[in-house]
């Protein structure tokens, strides 16, 4: 179906920018439906994404992360004005093992996951985020349903420039910590 990437196989990532040291001057934009059983959208392997990543559609998955940036450089940030869902313990948006991340992360629609809604920092499979600029903002709904889950979490980020904001009308509900 035009505009849709539907991948039912349990070992695949739906959209992946992972060629070592590749630089993408534009953006990754989802306006359709991405269904995957692993990670919905993955940017990794020292790739550079200049234009940022935008989800205006639906990213639905049954495990892992809706959007994962691991070991890549993002200049234009991540924006979610669509829906990210996960019926397991995965996260909505994860940024880990990144030297420089610019442009921030914004959610103006829905992130409904079993794990952390938005996570920036060190994970068991990724190193720290050295520099993060642009802040994190929510004006939509973040629902992080796990018992130890957080709506927005930042961990092991030596240089964080920007604010973490839950705007008027924004809702964060989490099993453990909102922000």
XYZ file of C-alpha atoms in Angstrom:
179
model
C 0.000 0.000 0.000
C 1.491 3.426 -0.864
C 2.780 5.241 2.202
C 2.808 2.110 4.342
C 5.578 -0.228 5.459
C 4.083 -3.336 7.041
C 6.607 -5.944 8.159
C 5.152 -8.894 10.077
C 8.429 -10.854 10.494
C 9.656 -10.914 14.089
C 13.299 -10.156 13.281
C 13.015 -7.040 11.116
C 13.165 -3.308 11.543
C 10.753 -1.484 9.260
C 12.796 1.615 8.324
C 16.560 1.586 8.802
C 19.345 4.065 8.026
C 22.372 2.008 8.970
C 25.065 2.162 6.301
C 28.304 2.938 8.161
C 29.305 6.599 7.931
C 26.512 7.516 5.483
C 25.213 11.097 5.553
C 21.582 11.779 4.664
C 21.071 15.456 3.845
C 17.285 15.245 3.952
C 14.840 13.834 6.475
C 13.221 10.529 7.317
C 9.456 11.155 7.311
C 6.714 8.640 8.042
C 3.212 9.672 6.972
C 1.827 6.155 6.635
C 1.878 3.082 8.837
C 4.992 1.263 10.008
C 4.341 -2.063 11.718
C 7.285 -4.081 12.980
C 7.915 -6.643 15.656
C 11.392 -5.284 16.447
C 12.216 -1.556 15.984
C 9.972 0.675 13.867
C 12.529 3.290 12.706
C 16.273 2.816 13.350
C 19.135 5.244 12.687
C 22.534 3.734 13.631
C 26.088 2.709 12.565
C 27.598 6.205 12.593
C 25.016 7.462 10.099
C 24.338 11.213 10.015
C 20.807 12.491 9.496
C 20.817 16.231 8.801
C 17.125 16.897 8.218
C 15.798 15.044 11.223
C 13.177 12.374 11.708
C 9.435 13.025 11.646
C 6.569 10.671 12.404
C 3.219 12.001 11.190
C 1.727 8.535 10.805
C 1.614 5.389 12.915
C 4.524 3.354 14.247
C 3.142 0.199 15.830
C 5.250 -2.611 17.205
C 5.219 -5.507 19.588
C 8.685 -5.157 21.163
C 11.751 -2.913 21.413
C 11.623 0.753 20.287
C 9.302 2.797 18.113
C 12.159 5.108 17.090
C 15.775 4.256 17.993
C 18.857 6.401 17.381
C 21.911 4.370 18.401
C 25.432 5.428 17.455
C 24.345 8.037 14.904
C 24.365 11.829 14.599
C 21.079 13.686 14.264
C 21.068 17.396 13.444
C 17.367 18.095 12.841
C 15.846 16.382 15.865
C 12.901 14.002 16.215
C 9.285 15.090 15.961
C 6.224 12.934 16.638
C 2.867 14.305 15.563
C 1.464 10.847 14.889
C 1.112 7.727 17.019
C 3.777 5.444 18.465
C 2.430 2.316 20.159
C 4.106 -0.694 21.706
C 2.204 -3.460 23.429
C 5.319 -4.770 25.182
C 8.024 -3.230 27.383
C 9.786 -1.244 24.642
C 10.253 2.514 24.505
C 8.580 5.066 22.272
C 11.692 7.088 21.355
C 15.237 6.171 22.448
C 18.467 8.108 21.809
C 21.605 6.297 23.003
C 25.310 5.961 22.230
C 25.371 9.321 20.427
C 28.188 11.853 20.346
C 26.025 14.777 19.183
C 22.243 15.057 18.916
C 20.738 18.376 17.814
C 17.230 19.666 17.295
C 15.602 18.148 20.341
C 12.664 15.779 20.633
C 9.030 16.872 20.477
C 5.783 14.982 20.895
C 2.507 16.671 19.977
C 0.377 13.552 19.561
C 0.502 10.084 21.172
C 3.204 7.829 22.554
C 1.581 4.812 24.241
C 4.142 2.192 25.261
C 4.875 -0.419 27.906
C 8.358 0.969 28.607
C 9.741 4.524 28.746
C 7.980 7.118 26.588
C 11.079 9.172 25.630
C 14.543 8.071 26.761
C 17.878 9.849 26.222
C 21.043 8.309 27.646
C 22.958 5.138 28.316
C 21.304 1.753 27.835
C 22.595 -1.813 28.334
C 23.255 -2.021 24.578
C 24.385 1.589 23.978
C 26.772 4.123 25.451
C 26.046 7.619 26.767
C 24.809 10.622 24.835
C 27.675 13.145 25.023
C 25.881 16.292 23.804
C 22.127 16.769 23.440
C 20.719 20.117 22.308
C 17.200 21.340 21.712
C 15.443 19.971 24.761
C 12.485 17.615 25.043
C 8.899 18.846 24.837
C 5.502 17.231 25.142
C 2.221 18.874 24.202
C 0.465 15.584 23.458
C 0.009 12.379 25.433
C 2.806 10.154 26.717
C 1.641 6.975 28.426
C 4.404 4.718 29.781
C 2.654 1.747 31.307
C 5.361 -0.427 32.831
C 5.633 -0.599 36.623
C 9.110 0.983 36.546
C 8.554 3.137 33.451
C 9.050 6.881 33.081
C 7.287 9.244 30.729
C 10.497 11.161 29.908
C 13.905 10.015 31.186
C 17.378 11.519 30.704
C 20.339 9.557 32.054
C 24.133 9.985 31.658
C 24.115 13.024 29.363
C 27.111 15.237 30.294
C 25.951 18.183 28.151
C 22.173 18.719 27.920
C 21.192 22.081 26.446
C 17.502 22.978 26.437
C 14.494 22.370 28.631
C 12.338 19.380 29.420
C 8.795 20.687 29.114
C 5.323 19.269 29.509
C 3.293 22.063 27.922
C -0.181 23.172 28.901
C -2.579 20.520 27.630
C 0.171 17.884 27.575
C -0.347 14.689 29.563
C 2.283 12.319 30.919
C 1.211 9.180 32.749
C 3.754 6.603 33.829
C 4.046 3.530 36.002
C 6.796 5.125 38.088
C 8.054 8.619 37.137
C 6.538 11.311 34.921
C 9.774 13.201 34.160
